[in-house]
Short mmCIF file of C-alpha atoms and ligand atoms in Angstrom, two decimals:
data_model
loop_
_atom_site.label_atom_id
_atom_site.label_comp_id
_atom_site.label_asym_id
_atom_site.label_seq_id
_atom_site.Cartn_x
_atom_site.Cartn_y
_atom_site.Cartn_z
CA MET A 1 10.25 5.86 30.53
CA SER A 2 9.91 8.45 27.76
CA TYR A 3 6.50 9.58 26.46
CA VAL A 4 6.99 7.53 23.26
CA GLU A 5 7.96 4.42 25.23
CA GLN A 6 4.92 4.79 27.48
CA VAL A 7 2.59 4.87 24.48
CA ILE A 8 4.30 1.89 22.84
CA SER A 9 4.18 -0.17 26.02
CA SER A 10 0.54 0.70 26.66
CA CYS A 11 -0.36 -0.55 23.15
CA GLU A 12 1.72 -3.69 23.71
CA GLU A 13 -0.22 -4.37 26.89
CA LYS A 14 -3.63 -3.70 25.36
CA PHE A 15 -3.11 -5.39 21.99
CA PRO A 16 -0.49 -8.14 22.50
CA HIS A 17 -1.90 -10.18 19.60
CA GLN A 18 -1.84 -7.36 17.06
CA VAL A 19 1.63 -8.19 15.79
CA TYR A 20 1.45 -6.25 12.52
CA PHE A 21 -0.01 -3.18 14.17
CA LEU A 22 2.67 -3.27 16.86
CA GLN A 23 5.38 -3.67 14.20
CA ALA A 24 4.15 -0.58 12.32
CA LEU A 25 3.60 1.30 15.56
CA ARG A 26 7.11 0.63 16.88
CA GLU A 27 8.73 1.64 13.59
CA ILE A 28 6.81 4.90 13.40
CA LEU A 29 6.98 5.90 17.05
CA GLU A 30 10.67 5.04 17.39
CA SER A 31 11.49 7.46 14.58
CA LEU A 32 9.33 10.13 16.17
CA LYS A 33 11.31 10.06 19.45
CA VAL A 34 13.69 12.84 18.51
CA GLU A 35 10.86 15.08 17.21
CA ILE A 36 8.69 14.42 20.27
CA SER A 37 11.48 15.07 22.77
CA HIS A 38 12.00 18.55 21.26
CA ASN A 39 8.28 19.42 21.29
CA PRO A 40 6.51 18.90 24.65
CA ILE A 41 3.30 20.26 23.07
CA TYR A 42 2.63 16.81 21.58
CA GLU A 43 2.50 15.23 25.03
CA LYS A 44 0.46 18.12 26.44
CA TYR A 45 -2.23 17.47 23.83
CA ALA A 46 -1.92 13.65 24.11
CA ILE A 47 -1.29 13.49 20.38
CA LEU A 48 0.27 10.02 20.43
CA GLU A 49 -2.42 8.47 22.65
CA ARG A 50 -5.02 9.84 20.23
CA LEU A 51 -3.09 8.95 17.07
CA VAL A 52 -2.80 5.24 17.94
CA VAL A 53 -6.53 4.75 18.55
CA PRO A 54 -8.84 4.70 15.51
CA GLU A 55 -11.58 7.33 15.54
CA ARG A 56 -14.02 4.60 14.57
CA SER A 57 -13.67 0.89 13.92
CA ILE A 58 -16.42 -1.04 12.20
CA ALA A 59 -16.62 -4.84 12.07
CA PHE A 60 -19.50 -6.47 10.28
CA ARG A 61 -20.97 -9.71 8.98
CA VAL A 62 -20.92 -10.32 5.23
CA PRO A 63 -23.30 -13.15 4.30
CA TRP A 64 -23.57 -14.28 0.67
CA VAL A 65 -24.73 -17.27 -1.34
CA ASP A 66 -22.22 -19.26 -3.42
CA ASP A 67 -22.91 -20.84 -6.82
CA CYS A 68 -23.97 -24.12 -5.17
CA GLY A 69 -26.64 -22.30 -3.15
CA ARG A 70 -24.67 -22.57 0.10
CA VAL A 71 -24.76 -19.64 2.51
CA ARG A 72 -21.28 -18.32 3.30
CA VAL A 73 -20.28 -15.77 5.92
CA ASN A 74 -17.19 -13.56 5.90
CA GLN A 75 -15.95 -10.87 8.23
CA GLY A 76 -15.90 -7.27 7.00
CA TYR A 77 -13.92 -4.32 8.43
CA ARG A 78 -13.58 -0.61 7.95
CA ILE A 79 -11.23 1.24 10.28
CA GLU A 80 -11.66 5.01 10.11
CA PHE A 81 -8.38 5.90 11.75
CA ASN A 82 -7.81 9.62 11.55
CA SER A 83 -9.63 12.51 9.86
CA ALA A 84 -7.42 15.42 10.92
CA LEU A 85 -6.34 16.17 7.34
CA GLY A 86 -9.48 15.20 5.45
CA PRO A 87 -12.08 12.47 5.00
CA TYR A 88 -10.88 8.93 5.74
CA LYS A 89 -9.14 7.52 2.68
CA GLY A 90 -7.60 4.13 2.03
CA GLY A 91 -8.10 0.86 0.26
CA LEU A 92 -10.04 -2.35 0.84
CA ARG A 93 -8.19 -5.67 0.97
CA PHE A 94 -9.91 -8.99 0.22
CA HIS A 95 -7.59 -11.81 1.26
CA PRO A 96 -7.97 -14.80 3.62
CA SER A 97 -5.23 -13.37 5.89
CA VAL A 98 -7.25 -10.22 6.65
CA ASN A 99 -8.13 -9.62 10.29
CA GLU A 100 -8.41 -6.59 12.55
CA ASP A 101 -4.64 -6.53 13.12
CA VAL A 102 -3.83 -6.36 9.39
CA ILE A 103 -6.40 -3.62 8.71
CA LYS A 104 -5.21 -1.66 11.73
CA PHE A 105 -1.55 -1.67 10.64
CA LEU A 106 -2.54 -0.64 7.12
CA GLY A 107 -4.82 2.12 8.41
CA PHE A 108 -2.16 3.45 10.74
CA GLU A 109 0.42 3.63 7.95
CA GLN A 110 -2.16 5.27 5.70
CA ILE A 111 -2.52 8.30 8.01
CA LEU A 112 1.09 9.36 7.49
CA LYS A 113 1.23 8.26 3.85
CA ASN A 114 -1.77 10.41 2.97
CA SER A 115 -0.23 13.30 4.87
CA LEU A 116 2.91 13.03 2.71
CA THR A 117 0.90 13.36 -0.51
CA THR A 118 0.00 16.94 0.64
CA LEU A 119 -3.59 16.28 -0.50
CA ARG A 120 -6.54 16.63 1.91
CA MET A 121 -7.00 13.02 2.98
CA GLY A 122 -7.28 11.38 6.38
CA GLY A 123 -6.38 7.72 6.93
CA GLY A 124 -8.53 4.59 6.82
CA LYS A 125 -8.48 1.00 5.61
CA GLY A 126 -10.91 -1.87 5.29
CA GLY A 127 -11.43 -5.28 3.85
CA SER A 128 -12.49 -8.82 4.42
CA ASP A 129 -11.13 -12.34 4.85
CA PHE A 130 -13.02 -13.23 1.65
CA ASP A 131 -10.76 -14.94 -0.92
CA PRO A 132 -11.66 -13.90 -4.49
CA LYS A 133 -9.37 -16.67 -5.80
CA GLY A 134 -11.28 -19.55 -7.35
CA LYS A 135 -14.61 -17.71 -7.07
CA SER A 136 -16.84 -17.13 -10.08
CA GLU A 137 -17.56 -13.60 -11.28
CA ASN A 138 -21.11 -13.93 -9.91
CA GLU A 139 -19.83 -15.00 -6.49
CA VAL A 140 -17.46 -12.04 -6.37
CA MET A 141 -20.33 -9.74 -7.36
CA ARG A 142 -22.69 -11.12 -4.72
CA PHE A 143 -19.98 -10.82 -2.08
CA CYS A 144 -19.23 -7.20 -3.05
CA GLN A 145 -22.91 -6.34 -2.97
CA SER A 146 -23.33 -7.84 0.50
CA PHE A 147 -20.17 -6.06 1.72
CA MET A 148 -21.60 -2.75 0.49
CA ASN A 149 -25.01 -3.45 2.07
CA GLU A 150 -23.32 -2.59 5.36
CA LEU A 151 -20.47 -0.33 4.25
CA TYR A 152 -22.65 2.18 2.38
CA ARG A 153 -23.98 3.76 5.58
CA HIS A 154 -20.45 4.61 6.75
CA ILE A 155 -18.92 6.07 3.59
CA GLY A 156 -19.45 9.23 1.54
CA ASP A 157 -17.43 11.51 -0.72
CA HIS A 158 -16.81 13.87 2.22
CA THR A 159 -16.71 11.16 4.90
CA ASP A 160 -14.78 8.07 3.87
CA ILE A 161 -13.64 7.09 0.37
CA PRO A 162 -12.45 3.48 -0.02
CA ALA A 163 -10.42 2.13 -2.98
CA GLY A 164 -8.58 -1.06 -3.95
CA ASP A 165 -5.75 -3.03 -2.37
CA ILE A 166 -4.85 -6.73 -2.51
CA GLY A 167 -7.74 -8.66 -4.11
CA VAL A 168 -9.69 -5.50 -4.90
CA GLY A 169 -9.16 -4.07 -8.38
CA GLY A 170 -11.30 -2.47 -11.06
CA ARG A 171 -13.78 -5.35 -11.16
CA GLU A 172 -14.50 -5.29 -7.43
CA VAL A 173 -14.65 -1.48 -7.27
CA GLY A 174 -17.24 -1.64 -10.06
CA PHE A 175 -19.45 -4.11 -8.17
CA LEU A 176 -19.07 -2.13 -4.93
CA PHE A 177 -19.92 1.15 -6.65
CA GLY A 178 -22.99 -0.29 -8.39
CA GLN A 179 -24.43 -1.45 -5.08
CA TYR A 180 -23.58 1.85 -3.34
CA LYS A 181 -25.40 3.76 -6.08
CA ARG A 182 -28.42 1.50 -5.82
CA LEU A 183 -28.67 1.84 -2.04
CA SER A 184 -27.99 5.57 -1.81
CA ASN A 185 -29.53 6.73 -5.10
CA ARG A 186 -26.44 8.88 -5.58
CA PHE A 187 -23.68 8.90 -8.22
CA ASP A 188 -20.90 10.16 -5.95
CA GLY A 189 -17.13 9.93 -6.05
CA VAL A 190 -17.42 7.65 -3.04
CA LEU A 191 -14.86 5.10 -4.22
CA THR A 192 -11.68 5.62 -6.24
CA GLY A 193 -10.20 3.28 -8.80
CA LYS A 194 -13.47 3.44 -10.74
CA GLY A 195 -13.68 2.57 -14.45
CA VAL A 196 -12.37 5.47 -16.53
CA GLU A 197 -15.65 5.58 -18.48
CA TRP A 198 -17.72 6.27 -15.34
CA GLY A 199 -15.73 8.55 -13.06
CA GLY A 200 -12.36 6.90 -12.70
CA SER A 201 -9.10 8.74 -13.31
CA LEU A 202 -6.65 7.87 -16.03
CA VAL A 203 -3.37 6.61 -14.51
CA ARG A 204 -5.02 5.41 -11.26
CA LYS A 205 -4.50 1.79 -12.30
CA GLU A 206 -0.83 2.43 -13.08
CA ALA A 207 -0.20 4.97 -10.31
CA THR A 208 1.25 2.92 -7.45
CA GLY A 209 3.75 1.08 -9.64
CA TYR A 210 4.69 4.15 -11.69
CA GLY A 211 4.99 6.17 -8.49
CA SER A 212 7.27 3.63 -6.84
CA VAL A 213 9.62 3.81 -9.85
CA TYR A 214 9.44 7.64 -9.92
CA PHE A 215 10.41 7.59 -6.26
CA ALA A 216 13.38 5.28 -6.93
CA GLN A 217 14.40 7.55 -9.80
CA ALA A 218 14.31 10.60 -7.51
CA MET A 219 16.43 8.88 -4.84
CA LEU A 220 18.99 7.73 -7.41
CA GLU A 221 19.17 11.05 -9.26
CA ALA A 222 20.10 12.78 -6.02
CA GLU A 223 23.25 10.63 -6.11
CA GLY A 224 23.92 11.06 -9.81
CA LYS A 225 22.72 7.51 -10.58
CA SER A 226 19.92 6.21 -12.81
CA LEU A 227 17.89 3.10 -13.56
CA GLU A 228 18.85 3.03 -17.21
CA GLY A 229 20.30 -0.30 -18.30
CA LYS A 230 20.03 -1.68 -14.76
CA VAL A 231 18.76 -5.12 -13.73
CA CYS A 232 15.84 -4.85 -11.29
CA CYS A 233 13.97 -7.39 -9.18
CA VAL A 234 10.25 -6.99 -8.60
CA SER A 235 8.12 -9.20 -6.35
CA GLY A 236 4.38 -9.72 -6.77
CA SER A 237 2.53 -9.85 -10.07
CA GLY A 238 -0.58 -7.85 -9.20
CA ASN A 239 -1.53 -4.25 -9.82
CA VAL A 240 1.53 -2.68 -8.19
CA ALA A 241 4.11 -5.13 -9.60
CA ILE A 242 2.81 -5.05 -13.18
CA TYR A 243 2.93 -1.26 -13.48
CA THR A 244 6.27 -1.11 -11.70
CA ILE A 245 7.62 -3.39 -14.43
CA GLU A 246 5.95 -1.27 -17.14
CA LYS A 247 7.57 1.94 -15.88
CA LEU A 248 10.96 0.27 -15.36
CA TYR A 249 10.98 -0.64 -19.06
CA ALA A 250 9.94 2.91 -19.96
CA LEU A 251 13.02 4.19 -18.12
CA GLY A 252 15.34 1.72 -19.83
CA ALA A 253 15.76 -0.71 -16.92
CA LYS A 254 15.52 -4.49 -17.13
CA PRO A 255 13.09 -6.12 -14.65
CA VAL A 256 13.86 -9.84 -14.46
CA THR A 257 11.58 -11.26 -11.74
CA ALA A 258 7.95 -11.44 -10.63
CA SER A 259 6.22 -13.61 -8.03
CA ASP A 260 2.85 -14.68 -6.72
CA SER A 261 1.63 -16.57 -3.68
CA LYS A 262 2.77 -19.89 -5.20
CA GLY A 263 6.22 -19.07 -6.58
CA MET A 264 8.48 -16.78 -8.59
CA ILE A 265 9.85 -16.44 -12.11
CA TYR A 266 13.31 -15.34 -13.14
CA ASP A 267 13.51 -14.38 -16.80
CA GLN A 268 17.02 -13.29 -17.65
CA GLU A 269 15.80 -11.84 -20.95
CA GLY A 270 13.55 -9.47 -18.97
CA ILE A 271 9.93 -10.09 -17.95
CA ASP A 272 7.57 -10.32 -20.94
CA LEU A 273 5.06 -7.70 -19.78
CA GLU A 274 2.28 -8.57 -22.22
CA LEU A 275 2.47 -12.25 -21.27
CA LEU A 276 2.47 -11.34 -17.57
CA LYS A 277 -0.61 -9.13 -18.00
CA GLU A 278 -2.39 -11.85 -19.98
CA ILE A 279 -1.73 -14.47 -17.27
CA LYS A 280 -2.35 -12.35 -14.15
CA GLU A 281 -4.78 -9.59 -15.24
CA VAL A 282 -6.88 -11.38 -17.85
CA ARG A 283 -6.81 -15.06 -16.94
CA ARG A 284 -6.09 -14.64 -13.20
CA ALA A 285 -3.88 -17.74 -13.44
CA SER A 286 -0.66 -18.90 -11.77
CA LEU A 287 2.77 -17.56 -12.76
CA GLU A 288 3.88 -21.14 -13.36
CA GLU A 289 2.24 -20.81 -16.79
CA TYR A 290 4.68 -18.04 -17.68
CA ALA A 291 7.61 -20.45 -17.54
CA GLN A 292 5.68 -23.06 -19.52
CA ILE A 293 5.27 -20.54 -22.35
CA LYS A 294 8.49 -18.55 -22.12
CA LYS A 295 11.50 -20.87 -22.20
CA SER A 296 14.04 -18.29 -20.99
CA ALA A 297 12.23 -18.18 -17.62
CA ILE A 298 12.93 -20.34 -14.58
CA TYR A 299 10.04 -21.00 -12.20
CA THR A 300 10.70 -21.70 -8.53
CA SER A 301 7.78 -22.70 -6.33
CA VAL A 302 7.53 -21.41 -2.75
CA SER A 303 8.31 -24.89 -1.40
CA GLU A 304 11.71 -24.73 -3.17
CA TYR A 305 12.71 -21.32 -1.73
CA PRO A 306 15.89 -21.36 0.40
CA GLN A 307 15.04 -21.90 4.09
CA GLY A 308 13.34 -18.80 5.51
CA GLN A 309 13.99 -16.69 2.42
CA ASN A 310 12.15 -15.26 -0.59
CA ALA A 311 13.86 -16.50 -3.77
CA VAL A 312 13.13 -13.22 -5.58
CA TRP A 313 15.75 -11.47 -3.47
CA SER A 314 18.50 -13.97 -4.25
CA VAL A 315 18.62 -12.78 -7.88
CA PRO A 316 21.44 -10.20 -8.17
CA CYS A 317 20.07 -6.75 -9.00
CA PHE A 318 20.80 -3.03 -8.88
CA ALA A 319 17.35 -2.12 -7.53
CA ALA A 320 14.63 -4.06 -5.72
CA PHE A 321 10.90 -3.33 -5.75
CA PRO A 322 9.05 -5.43 -3.14
CA SER A 323 5.45 -5.18 -4.39
CA ALA A 324 3.52 -8.16 -3.03
CA THR A 325 2.75 -8.09 0.69
CA GLN A 326 3.94 -7.38 4.26
CA ASN A 327 7.15 -8.93 5.64
CA GLU A 328 8.06 -10.51 2.30
CA LEU A 329 11.69 -9.39 2.67
CA ASN A 330 13.50 -10.38 5.87
CA ILE A 331 16.99 -9.83 7.25
CA LEU A 332 18.47 -12.77 5.29
CA ASP A 333 16.95 -11.41 2.08
CA ALA A 334 18.29 -7.93 2.86
CA GLN A 335 21.79 -9.32 3.50
CA THR A 336 21.65 -11.25 0.21
CA LEU A 337 20.54 -8.17 -1.73
CA LEU A 338 23.32 -6.04 -0.27
CA LYS A 339 25.93 -8.76 -0.81
CA ASN A 340 24.89 -8.87 -4.47
CA GLY A 341 25.38 -5.11 -4.84
CA CYS A 342 21.80 -3.84 -4.62
CA GLN A 343 21.84 -0.04 -4.31
CA CYS A 344 18.17 0.86 -4.19
CA VAL A 345 14.99 -0.51 -2.57
CA SER A 346 11.63 1.13 -3.28
CA GLU A 347 8.69 -0.33 -1.35
CA GLY A 348 5.62 -0.78 -3.57
CA ALA A 349 3.90 -2.98 -0.99
CA ASN A 350 2.93 -1.86 2.53
CA MET A 351 5.52 -2.84 5.17
CA PRO A 352 7.21 -5.40 2.88
CA CYS A 353 10.43 -5.39 4.92
CA THR A 354 10.70 -6.75 8.43
CA GLN A 355 11.98 -4.28 11.02
CA GLU A 356 15.43 -5.91 10.99
CA ALA A 357 15.63 -5.68 7.19
CA THR A 358 14.55 -2.02 7.29
CA ASN A 359 17.22 -1.23 9.89
CA LEU A 360 19.89 -2.92 7.80
CA PHE A 361 18.93 -0.96 4.67
CA VAL A 362 18.93 2.32 6.60
CA ASP A 363 22.31 1.55 8.19
CA SER A 364 23.81 0.54 4.85
CA LYS A 365 22.95 4.01 3.44
CA ILE A 366 21.68 2.64 0.14
CA CYS A 367 18.70 4.45 -1.45
CA TYR A 368 15.84 3.07 0.63
CA GLY A 369 12.32 4.38 -0.02
CA PRO A 370 9.91 3.37 2.77
CA ALA A 371 6.40 2.33 1.74
CA LYS A 372 4.52 5.34 3.04
CA ALA A 373 6.57 7.49 0.67
CA ALA A 374 7.41 5.16 -2.21
CA ASN A 375 3.91 3.74 -2.74
CA ALA A 376 1.99 6.95 -2.02
CA GLY A 377 1.43 7.47 -5.76
CA GLY A 378 -1.62 5.19 -5.65
CA VAL A 379 -3.53 7.08 -3.00
CA ALA A 380 -2.26 10.41 -4.38
CA THR A 381 -3.82 9.59 -7.74
CA SER A 382 -6.98 8.57 -5.88
CA GLY A 383 -6.89 12.13 -4.53
CA LEU A 384 -6.60 13.37 -8.12
CA GLU A 385 -9.61 11.21 -9.02
CA MET A 386 -11.57 12.86 -6.18
CA MET A 387 -10.60 16.30 -7.50
CA GLN A 388 -11.80 15.42 -11.00
CA ASN A 389 -15.07 14.00 -9.61
CA ALA A 390 -15.70 17.08 -7.46
CA SER A 391 -15.16 19.46 -10.37
CA MET A 392 -16.85 17.22 -12.99
CA SER A 393 -13.69 17.31 -15.08
CA ILE A 394 -11.60 14.73 -16.89
CA TRP A 395 -7.86 15.13 -17.16
CA THR A 396 -5.77 13.45 -19.86
CA PHE A 397 -3.37 10.59 -19.16
CA ASP A 398 -0.39 12.88 -19.58
CA GLU A 399 -1.84 15.54 -17.27
CA VAL A 400 -2.43 13.03 -14.45
CA ASP A 401 0.93 11.33 -15.02
CA ALA A 402 2.72 14.70 -14.82
CA LYS A 403 0.93 15.49 -11.54
CA LEU A 404 1.85 12.05 -10.17
CA LEU A 405 5.51 12.57 -11.06
CA LYS A 406 5.46 15.99 -9.40
CA ILE A 407 3.86 14.58 -6.25
CA MET A 408 6.42 11.75 -5.99
CA ARG A 409 9.33 14.15 -6.45
CA GLY A 410 7.72 16.46 -3.93
CA ILE A 411 7.47 13.66 -1.37
CA PHE A 412 11.14 12.83 -1.87
CA ALA A 413 12.20 16.47 -1.46
CA GLN A 414 9.96 16.89 1.60
CA ILE A 415 11.21 13.84 3.48
CA LYS A 416 14.83 14.33 2.49
CA ALA A 417 14.69 17.88 3.90
CA VAL A 418 13.36 16.58 7.22
CA ALA A 419 16.02 13.84 7.34
CA GLN A 420 18.65 16.54 6.73
CA GLU A 421 17.24 18.60 9.60
CA PHE A 422 18.24 15.72 11.87
CA ASN A 423 21.66 15.33 10.20
CA ASP A 424 20.64 11.94 8.89
CA GLU A 425 20.20 12.78 5.21
CA LYS A 426 19.84 9.24 3.87
CA ASN A 427 17.39 8.10 6.51
CA LEU A 428 14.12 8.46 4.62
CA VAL A 429 12.34 6.31 7.21
CA LEU A 430 12.98 9.03 9.77
CA GLY A 431 12.16 11.75 7.22
CA ALA A 432 8.88 10.16 6.10
CA ASN A 433 7.60 9.42 9.60
CA ILE A 434 8.39 12.88 10.97
CA ALA A 435 7.23 14.81 7.89
CA GLY A 436 3.94 12.86 7.79
CA PHE A 437 3.39 13.14 11.53
CA ARG A 438 3.99 16.90 11.81
CA LYS A 439 1.08 17.84 9.58
CA VAL A 440 -1.34 15.44 11.23
CA ALA A 441 -0.30 16.54 14.73
CA LYS A 442 -0.61 20.23 13.84
CA ALA A 443 -4.12 19.67 12.44
CA MET A 444 -5.12 17.69 15.56
CA ILE A 445 -3.88 20.47 17.84
CA ASP A 446 -5.65 23.14 15.75
CA GLN A 447 -8.93 21.19 15.85
CA GLY A 448 -9.04 20.78 19.63
CA VAL A 449 -9.57 17.69 21.73
CA VAL A 450 -11.85 15.60 19.52
P1 NDP B 1 -2.95 -7.45 -6.06
O1 NDP B 1 -4.03 -8.23 -5.42
O2 NDP B 1 -3.18 -6.84 -7.38
O3 NDP B 1 -1.62 -8.31 -6.17
C1 NDP B 1 -1.02 -8.86 -5.05
C2 NDP B 1 0.16 -9.67 -5.49
O4 NDP B 1 0.90 -10.11 -4.37
C3 NDP B 1 -0.24 -10.94 -6.24
O5 NDP B 1 0.78 -11.27 -7.14
C4 NDP B 1 -0.33 -11.96 -5.12
O6 NDP B 1 -0.19 -13.30 -5.56
C5 NDP B 1 0.83 -11.53 -4.26
N1 NDP B 1 0.59 -11.87 -2.86
C6 NDP B 1 -0.44 -11.47 -2.09
N2 NDP B 1 -0.35 -11.98 -0.87
C7 NDP B 1 0.76 -12.74 -0.88
C8 NDP B 1 1.40 -13.52 0.09
N3 NDP B 1 0.89 -13.65 1.33
N4 NDP B 1 2.56 -14.15 -0.26
C9 NDP B 1 3.06 -14.02 -1.52
N5 NDP B 1 2.49 -13.29 -2.48
C10 NDP B 1 1.37 -12.66 -2.15
O7 NDP B 1 -2.55 -6.33 -4.99
P2 NDP B 1 -1.76 -4.98 -5.21
O8 NDP B 1 -0.74 -5.13 -6.27
O9 NDP B 1 -2.74 -3.89 -5.31
O10 NDP B 1 -1.05 -4.82 -3.79
C11 NDP B 1 0.29 -5.27 -3.55
C12 NDP B 1 0.86 -4.53 -2.36
O11 NDP B 1 0.89 -3.12 -2.66
C13 NDP B 1 0.08 -4.64 -1.05
O12 NDP B 1 0.99 -4.59 0.03
C14 NDP B 1 -0.78 -3.38 -1.04
O13 NDP B 1 -1.17 -3.02 0.26
C15 NDP B 1 0.21 -2.39 -1.63
N6 NDP B 1 -0.35 -1.18 -2.20
C16 NDP B 1 -1.30 -1.22 -3.17
C17 NDP B 1 -1.79 -0.05 -3.71
C18 NDP B 1 -2.77 -0.04 -4.83
O14 NDP B 1 -3.07 1.05 -5.34
N7 NDP B 1 -3.27 -1.17 -5.29
C19 NDP B 1 -1.34 1.27 -3.22
C20 NDP B 1 -0.28 1.20 -2.24
C21 NDP B 1 0.17 0.02 -1.75
P3 NDP B 1 -1.46 -14.13 -6.16
O15 NDP B 1 -1.64 -13.63 -7.56
O16 NDP B 1 -1.05 -15.56 -6.06
O17 NDP B 1 -2.61 -13.79 -5.28
O1 2IT B 2 -2.22 1.28 0.47
C1 2IT B 2 -2.70 2.17 -0.28
O2 2IT B 2 -2.27 3.32 -0.26
C2 2IT B 2 -3.78 1.80 -1.19
N1 2IT B 2 -4.17 0.62 -1.23
C3 2IT B 2 -4.44 2.84 -2.04
C4 2IT B 2 -5.50 3.56 -1.26
C5 2IT B 2 -6.36 4.52 -2.06
O3 2IT B 2 -7.26 5.08 -1.42
O4 2IT B 2 -6.15 4.73 -3.25
#
C-alpha cells in the first residue's frame, strides 16, 4: 500500500462516519499521489499524517433563550486545522446540518484554499447547528452573543480570524463582533466581513461571487472564449449566488437560474437581480415569491425535481456556477450539463460536485474550476480586510476589486502551471491540490515537528 493509501485507510478506519471529510480527503490525497511519490521527504516528516489531523478542535455548548422564554441549546464548533502559513482563517456556518464532519471537511479544504491565495493564512472553520431561519433578530443576536461567550477565548487577530459562510452574513458578524469587543475590551480585526463603516473591507460582500466569475473568465480566456452573451446557470440565492449573478451581468452574460433550499427559478429573460436581492437579502423570504411577481419565471419546488437530480442543472447553459452547498451536483446532473453543451463549471460553493461528477468534468476537459481555487476570492478579500485593519487604512472599492481580480488570475496561472508540470494541463483539480499542498508542506517542514 502506498503512503497516500495508508493515510486514507487509517482515516477511514478512525472516522468511518465522517463521510464529507472522507470525501474531501480522498479527492485531495488522490491528486497528491504523483507529487508524494516523487518526494519521499513528505513521508519522512509525516506531513500527511499531520495534515489530516486538526491542530485543535473545539466543541462547545451554546445555550440561549428564545422569544417565548424557553431555554434552547445548540452545538458550537471551531476547528483550528493548520497554522503553517498563518493564523487560522475560515468562516462560520450556521445551519441545522452542521456537525463535526461538515466543519472538518470545510476546514480541511480551507487549508489548501488559503494557501492558493498566496496570503498569510492558515486553515480553520467553525459553526453551529443553529438555524437562523424563522428566528427573530433578537433571537439571532442572543444566539450570536452566547456563541461568542465561548469562542472569544480561542480567537484573536494573530490567532484565529473567523468570517461568514452559510447562515452567517453581515448581520451575524456584527452581533459576534459586538460581543467579542465587550468581552475582550479590544477593537481588533478579529472577524472579517465586518460592516464597511466599522472595519470591514469594500468588496468583501461581493468577493466570493465576483471571484468565481473572474476565475471562470480566466479559464475561458485561456481558450479564446468569453462569457459575453452566454446563458449561465447559477444555483443558490445567498451571498455567493447573488454576487455571481451581479458580475455575470457586468461581463455581458445572461444568468437565468437561482435556487434555495425549497426550489429553483428559471427566468428565461434573465434573473431580475434587484428583485432577487429584495426577496433574499432584505426580506429573507422564499424564492417562490420571485415567480409570483415576475411572470417570465418558472418556479419548480424541490419535490418536483427529476428523481435524484437538481433541476437547476437541467437548464441548458454555456457555464454553470454551483453556489449553494456541498454535493448539490451529482453525476446525473453533470451528464445533463455536458449533454446540453456546458463548457465551463466554476464552483462558488464548497465541494458542490460529488466525486463522480468532478471526475466526469475533469475527464471531459471542459473548463472546470474546483472550489478551493474558484471560490478563494472570498477568503482572499478577507485577507485584504485584515491588511487594511492592521495598517489602519481604507482602500476604495476599485482598489480592492483590482486586487481581487489579480489574485484570481494569479490562482489560475499558478494551478495551471502545476497541472502542466504533470502534462495534464486542463486538470485544475490536480493543479489546485498540488499547488496548495506544496506551500503548506514546505512551511510544516521548515517549522519542525510541531
Ligand atoms: P448563504 O447562507 O448566503 O446562502 C446559501 C444559499 O444556499 C441559500 O440560497 C440557501 O437556501 C442555499 N442552501 C443552503 N443549504 C442548502 C441545501 N442543503 N440545499 C439547497 N440549498 C441550500 O451562504 P453563502 O452564499 O455564503 O454560501 C454558499 C456556498 O458558498 C457554501 O458552500 C459556502 O461554504 C460557500 N462559500 C461561501 C463563501 C462566503 O464568502 N460566503 C466563501 C467561499 C465559499 P435558503 O435561502 O433556502 O437557505
Ligand atoms: O469557505 C470560505 O472560504 C469562506 N466561507 C470564507 C472564509 C473567510 O475567512 O473569509
